[in-house]
Amino acid sequence: MYSPEFIARLPNLNCVFLSLLGLLGLLGLLGLLSLLSLLSLPATATGSRRHQSEHVDQEDQVD
């Protein structure tokens, strides 16, 4: 049904297909990580601002 040459090329095609799937998976993971970091950035920014404002309040009390 298939020629021997085609069957001999199948492992190479499988390897390419798996490597492409792996690259897509890595890109997906990187995309998820970047989305999570973008979502957590506003929370950390407000947290650092709160910390700075508390620090300023303490300095005001000392004066």
PDB file of N, CA and C in Angstrom:
ATOM      1  N   MET A   1       0.833  -1.189   0.000  1.00  0.00           N
ATOM      2  CA  MET A   1       0.000   0.000   0.000  1.00  0.00           C
ATOM      3  C   MET A   1       0.878   1.253   0.000  1.00  0.00           C
ATOM      4  N   TYR A   2       1.817   1.359   0.966  1.00  0.00           N
ATOM      5  CA  TYR A   2       2.777   2.461   0.985  1.00  0.00           C
ATOM      6  C   TYR A   2       4.117   1.951   0.490  1.00  0.00           C
ATOM      7  N   SER A   3       4.861   2.842  -0.137  1.00  0.00           N
ATOM      8  CA  SER A   3       6.186   2.445  -0.607  1.00  0.00           C
ATOM      9  C   SER A   3       7.142   2.362   0.584  1.00  0.00           C
ATOM     10  N   PRO A   4       8.172   1.528   0.502  1.00  0.00           N
ATOM     11  CA  PRO A   4       9.136   1.410   1.609  1.00  0.00           C
ATOM     12  C   PRO A   4       9.814   2.745   1.928  1.00  0.00           C
ATOM     13  N   GLU A   5      10.021   3.573   0.919  1.00  0.00           N
ATOM     14  CA  GLU A   5      10.650   4.871   1.174  1.00  0.00           C
ATOM     15  C   GLU A   5       9.767   5.733   2.076  1.00  0.00           C
ATOM     16  N   PHE A   6       8.454   5.695   1.835  1.00  0.00           N
ATOM     17  CA  PHE A   6       7.531   6.476   2.663  1.00  0.00           C
ATOM     18  C   PHE A   6       7.546   5.973   4.110  1.00  0.00           C
ATOM     19  N   ILE A   7       7.558   4.657   4.276  1.00  0.00           N
ATOM     20  CA  ILE A   7       7.590   4.079   5.620  1.00  0.00           C
ATOM     21  C   ILE A   7       8.908   4.428   6.307  1.00  0.00           C
ATOM     22  N   ALA A   8       9.982   4.485   5.556  1.00  0.00           N
ATOM     23  CA  ALA A   8      11.281   4.818   6.139  1.00  0.00           C
ATOM     24  C   ALA A   8      11.315   6.281   6.585  1.00  0.00           C
ATOM     25  N   ARG A   9      10.536   7.127   5.930  1.00  0.00           N
ATOM     26  CA  ARG A   9      10.518   8.545   6.306  1.00  0.00           C
ATOM     27  C   ARG A   9       9.598   8.820   7.495  1.00  0.00           C
ATOM     28  N   LEU A  10       8.731   7.894   7.840  1.00  0.00           N
ATOM     29  CA  LEU A  10       7.763   8.134   8.912  1.00  0.00           C
ATOM     30  C   LEU A  10       8.410   8.515  10.252  1.00  0.00           C
ATOM     31  N   PRO A  11       9.448   7.821  10.716  1.00  0.00           N
ATOM     32  CA  PRO A  11      10.038   8.223  11.997  1.00  0.00           C
ATOM     33  C   PRO A  11      10.526   9.673  11.989  1.00  0.00           C
ATOM     34  N   ASN A  12      11.085  10.115  10.870  1.00  0.00           N
ATOM     35  CA  ASN A  12      11.540  11.497  10.785  1.00  0.00           C
ATOM     36  C   ASN A  12      10.362  12.456  10.903  1.00  0.00           C
ATOM     37  N   LEU A  13       9.253  12.114  10.233  1.00  0.00           N
ATOM     38  CA  LEU A  13       8.065  12.961  10.327  1.00  0.00           C
ATOM     39  C   LEU A  13       7.530  12.967  11.754  1.00  0.00           C
ATOM     40  N   ASN A  14       7.553  11.816  12.423  1.00  0.00           N
ATOM     41  CA  ASN A  14       7.106  11.746  13.810  1.00  0.00           C
ATOM     42  C   ASN A  14       7.974  12.627  14.697  1.00  0.00           C
ATOM     43  N   CYS A  15       9.273  12.584  14.467  1.00  0.00           N
ATOM     44  CA  CYS A  15      10.198  13.383  15.272  1.00  0.00           C
ATOM     45  C   CYS A  15       9.919  14.873  15.072  1.00  0.00           C
ATOM     46  N   VAL A  16       9.725  15.274  13.824  1.00  0.00           N
ATOM     47  CA  VAL A  16       9.435  16.682  13.535  1.00  0.00           C
ATOM     48  C   VAL A  16       8.116  17.086  14.176  1.00  0.00           C
ATOM     49  N   PHE A  17       7.110  16.208  14.070  1.00  0.00           N
ATOM     50  CA  PHE A  17       5.798  16.513  14.638  1.00  0.00           C
ATOM     51  C   PHE A  17       5.889  16.671  16.149  1.00  0.00           C
ATOM     52  N   LEU A  18       6.623  15.748  16.806  1.00  0.00           N
ATOM     53  CA  LEU A  18       6.759  15.828  18.262  1.00  0.00           C
ATOM     54  C   LEU A  18       7.545  17.066  18.680  1.00  0.00           C
ATOM     55  N   SER A  19       8.564  17.406  17.925  1.00  0.00           N
ATOM     56  CA  SER A  19       9.341  18.597  18.279  1.00  0.00           C
ATOM     57  C   SER A  19       8.496  19.858  18.114  1.00  0.00           C
ATOM     58  N   LEU A  20       7.661  19.890  17.066  1.00  0.00           N
ATOM     59  CA  LEU A  20       6.765  21.037  16.894  1.00  0.00           C
ATOM     60  C   LEU A  20       5.769  21.124  18.045  1.00  0.00           C
ATOM     61  N   LEU A  21       5.254  19.970  18.466  1.00  0.00           N
ATOM     62  CA  LEU A  21       4.328  19.970  19.599  1.00  0.00           C
ATOM     63  C   LEU A  21       5.035  20.461  20.856  1.00  0.00           C
ATOM     64  N   GLY A  22       6.273  20.036  21.043  1.00  0.00           N
ATOM     65  CA  GLY A  22       7.036  20.481  22.204  1.00  0.00           C
ATOM     66  C   GLY A  22       7.266  21.981  22.184  1.00  0.00           C
ATOM     67  N   LEU A  23       7.602  22.511  21.012  1.00  0.00           N
ATOM     68  CA  LEU A  23       7.815  23.960  20.906  1.00  0.00           C
ATOM     69  C   LEU A  23       6.517  24.718  21.179  1.00  0.00           C
ATOM     70  N   LEU A  24       5.406  24.200  20.658  1.00  0.00           N
ATOM     71  CA  LEU A  24       4.120  24.854  20.909  1.00  0.00           C
ATOM     72  C   LEU A  24       3.785  24.809  22.397  1.00  0.00           C
ATOM     73  N   GLY A  25       4.086  23.687  23.032  1.00  0.00           N
ATOM     74  CA  GLY A  25       3.836  23.573  24.466  1.00  0.00           C
ATOM     75  C   GLY A  25       4.675  24.564  25.256  1.00  0.00           C
ATOM     76  N   LEU A  26       5.952  24.699  24.889  1.00  0.00           N
ATOM     77  CA  LEU A  26       6.815  25.657  25.584  1.00  0.00           C
ATOM     78  C   LEU A  26       6.330  27.083  25.378  1.00  0.00           C
ATOM     79  N   LEU A  27       5.919  27.398  24.153  1.00  0.00           N
ATOM     80  CA  LEU A  27       5.398  28.741  23.884  1.00  0.00           C
ATOM     81  C   LEU A  27       4.128  28.992  24.689  1.00  0.00           C
ATOM     82  N   GLY A  28       3.286  27.978  24.795  1.00  0.00           N
ATOM     83  CA  GLY A  28       2.073  28.118  25.589  1.00  0.00           C
ATOM     84  C   GLY A  28       2.383  28.357  27.056  1.00  0.00           C
ATOM     85  N   LEU A  29       3.361  27.617  27.583  1.00  0.00           N
ATOM     86  CA  LEU A  29       3.749  27.812  28.980  1.00  0.00           C
ATOM     87  C   LEU A  29       4.314  29.212  29.198  1.00  0.00           C
ATOM     88  N   LEU A  30       5.136  29.656  28.266  1.00  0.00           N
ATOM     89  CA  LEU A  30       5.692  31.011  28.393  1.00  0.00           C
ATOM     90  C   LEU A  30       4.587  32.058  28.343  1.00  0.00           C
ATOM     91  N   GLY A  31       3.616  31.845  27.467  1.00  0.00           N
ATOM     92  CA  GLY A  31       2.499  32.775  27.382  1.00  0.00           C
ATOM     93  C   GLY A  31       1.698  32.807  28.674  1.00  0.00           C
ATOM     94  N   LEU A  32       1.462  31.629  29.269  1.00  0.00           N
ATOM     95  CA  LEU A  32       0.729  31.586  30.530  1.00  0.00           C
ATOM     96  C   LEU A  32       1.508  32.279  31.635  1.00  0.00           C
ATOM     97  N   LEU A  33       2.813  32.043  31.675  1.00  0.00           N
ATOM     98  CA  LEU A  33       3.633  32.686  32.707  1.00  0.00           C
ATOM     99  C   LEU A  33       3.618  34.200  32.550  1.00  0.00           C
ATOM    100  N   SER A  34       3.694  34.662  31.310  1.00  0.00           N
ATOM    101  CA  SER A  34       3.692  36.115  31.097  1.00  0.00           C
ATOM    102  C   SER A  34       2.335  36.703  31.479  1.00  0.00           C
ATOM    103  N   LEU A  35       1.253  35.982  31.182  1.00  0.00           N
ATOM    104  CA  LEU A  35      -0.069  36.469  31.575  1.00  0.00           C
ATOM    105  C   LEU A  35      -0.194  36.526  33.094  1.00  0.00           C
ATOM    106  N   LEU A  36       0.302  35.488  33.766  1.00  0.00           N
ATOM    107  CA  LEU A  36       0.225  35.482  35.223  1.00  0.00           C
ATOM    108  C   LEU A  36       1.056  36.613  35.818  1.00  0.00           C
ATOM    109  N   SER A  37       2.227  36.849  35.246  1.00  0.00           N
ATOM    110  CA  SER A  37       3.068  37.930  35.778  1.00  0.00           C
ATOM    111  C   SER A  37       2.410  39.283  35.528  1.00  0.00           C
ATOM    112  N   LEU A  38       1.758  39.436  34.376  1.00  0.00           N
ATOM    113  CA  LEU A  38       1.068  40.702  34.102  1.00  0.00           C
ATOM    114  C   LEU A  38      -0.104  40.893  35.057  1.00  0.00           C
ATOM    115  N   LEU A  39      -0.784  39.803  35.382  1.00  0.00           N
ATOM    116  CA  LEU A  39      -1.916  39.919  36.298  1.00  0.00           C
ATOM    117  C   LEU A  39      -1.443  40.207  37.719  1.00  0.00           C
ATOM    118  N   SER A  40      -0.284  39.688  38.091  1.00  0.00           N
ATOM    119  CA  SER A  40       0.194  39.884  39.458  1.00  0.00           C
ATOM    120  C   SER A  40       0.963  41.193  39.600  1.00  0.00           C
ATOM    121  N   LEU A  41       1.363  41.823  38.499  1.00  0.00           N
ATOM    122  CA  LEU A  41       2.117  43.074  38.603  1.00  0.00           C
ATOM    123  C   LEU A  41       1.324  44.195  39.274  1.00  0.00           C
ATOM    124  N   PRO A  42       0.065  44.455  38.922  1.00  0.00           N
ATOM    125  CA  PRO A  42      -0.667  45.535  39.603  1.00  0.00           C
ATOM    126  C   PRO A  42      -0.762  45.300  41.108  1.00  0.00           C
ATOM    127  N   ALA A  43      -0.951  44.047  41.525  1.00  0.00           N
ATOM    128  CA  ALA A  43      -1.055  43.756  42.958  1.00  0.00           C
ATOM    129  C   ALA A  43       0.269  44.069  43.655  1.00  0.00           C
ATOM    130  N   THR A  44       1.373  43.671  43.061  1.00  0.00           N
ATOM    131  CA  THR A  44       2.662  43.940  43.702  1.00  0.00           C
ATOM    132  C   THR A  44       2.975  45.430  43.660  1.00  0.00           C
ATOM    133  N   ALA A  45       2.560  46.117  42.603  1.00  0.00           N
ATOM    134  CA  ALA A  45       2.829  47.558  42.520  1.00  0.00           C
ATOM    135  C   ALA A  45       2.057  48.292  43.614  1.00  0.00           C
ATOM    136  N   THR A  46       0.802  47.940  43.820  1.00  0.00           N
ATOM    137  CA  THR A  46       0.032  48.597  44.873  1.00  0.00           C
ATOM    138  C   THR A  46       0.588  48.219  46.241  1.00  0.00           C
ATOM    139  N   GLY A  47       1.055  46.963  46.364  1.00  0.00           N
ATOM    140  CA  GLY A  47       1.635  46.565  47.640  1.00  0.00           C
ATOM    141  C   GLY A  47       2.881  47.365  47.954  1.00  0.00           C
ATOM    142  N   SER A  48       3.735  47.590  46.960  1.00  0.00           N
ATOM    143  CA  SER A  48       4.949  48.360  47.212  1.00  0.00           C
ATOM    144  C   SER A  48       4.593  49.817  47.498  1.00  0.00           C
ATOM    145  N   ARG A  49       3.563  50.328  46.843  1.00  0.00           N
ATOM    146  CA  ARG A  49       3.145  51.706  47.121  1.00  0.00           C
ATOM    147  C   ARG A  49       2.628  51.825  48.552  1.00  0.00           C
ATOM    148  N   ARG A  50       1.874  50.843  48.981  1.00  0.00           N
ATOM    149  CA  ARG A  50       1.372  50.863  50.355  1.00  0.00           C
ATOM    150  C   ARG A  50       2.533  50.855  51.336  1.00  0.00           C
ATOM    151  N   HIS A  51       3.514  50.024  51.038  1.00  0.00           N
ATOM    152  CA  HIS A  51       4.671  49.942  51.928  1.00  0.00           C
ATOM    153  C   HIS A  51       5.399  51.284  51.979  1.00  0.00           C
ATOM    154  N   GLN A  52       5.541  51.922  50.826  1.00  0.00           N
ATOM    155  CA  GLN A  52       6.216  53.231  50.792  1.00  0.00           C
ATOM    156  C   GLN A  52       5.402  54.265  51.561  1.00  0.00           C
ATOM    157  N   SER A  53       4.085  54.246  51.420  1.00  0.00           N
ATOM    158  CA  SER A  53       3.262  55.229  52.128  1.00  0.00           C
ATOM    159  C   SER A  53       3.348  54.998  53.637  1.00  0.00           C
ATOM    160  N   GLU A  54       3.404  53.732  54.070  1.00  0.00           N
ATOM    161  CA  GLU A  54       3.559  53.459  55.495  1.00  0.00           C
ATOM    162  C   GLU A  54       4.895  53.992  55.989  1.00  0.00           C
ATOM    163  N   HIS A  55       5.909  53.819  55.172  1.00  0.00           N
ATOM    164  CA  HIS A  55       7.237  54.298  55.557  1.00  0.00           C
ATOM    165  C   HIS A  55       7.231  55.823  55.693  1.00  0.00           C
ATOM    166  N   VAL A  56       6.567  56.496  54.776  1.00  0.00           N
ATOM    167  CA  VAL A  56       6.478  57.957  54.840  1.00  0.00           C
ATOM    168  C   VAL A  56       5.695  58.374  56.080  1.00  0.00           C
ATOM    169  N   ASP A  57       4.619  57.649  56.391  1.00  0.00           N
ATOM    170  CA  ASP A  57       3.832  57.979  57.585  1.00  0.00           C
ATOM    171  C   ASP A  57       4.690  57.863  58.844  1.00  0.00           C
ATOM    172  N   GLN A  58       5.518  56.838  58.892  1.00  0.00           N
ATOM    173  CA  GLN A  58       6.386  56.671  60.064  1.00  0.00           C
ATOM    174  C   GLN A  58       7.357  57.839  60.161  1.00  0.00           C
ATOM    175  N   GLU A  59       7.887  58.282  59.049  1.00  0.00           N
ATOM    176  CA  GLU A  59       8.813  59.418  59.077  1.00  0.00           C
ATOM    177  C   GLU A  59       8.092  60.678  59.551  1.00  0.00           C
ATOM    178  N   ASP A  60       6.842  60.846  59.110  1.00  0.00           N
ATOM    179  CA  ASP A  60       6.072  62.019  59.540  1.00  0.00           C
ATOM    180  C   ASP A  60       5.847  61.989  61.050  1.00  0.00           C
ATOM    181  N   GLN A  61       5.593  60.817  61.579  1.00  0.00           N
ATOM    182  CA  GLN A  61       5.359  60.708  63.021  1.00  0.00           C
ATOM    183  C   GLN A  61       6.629  61.045  63.803  1.00  0.00           C
ATOM    184  N   VAL A  62       7.787  60.661  63.272  1.00  0.00           N
ATOM    185  CA  VAL A  62       9.049  60.947  63.956  1.00  0.00           C
ATOM    186  C   VAL A  62       9.281  62.449  64.006  1.00  0.00           C
ATOM    187  N   ASP A  63       8.967  63.139  62.912  1.00  0.00           N
ATOM    188  CA  ASP A  63       9.168  64.593  62.886  1.00  0.00           C
ATOM    189  C   ASP A  63       8.201  65.239  63.866  1.00  0.00           C
TER     190      ASP A  63
END
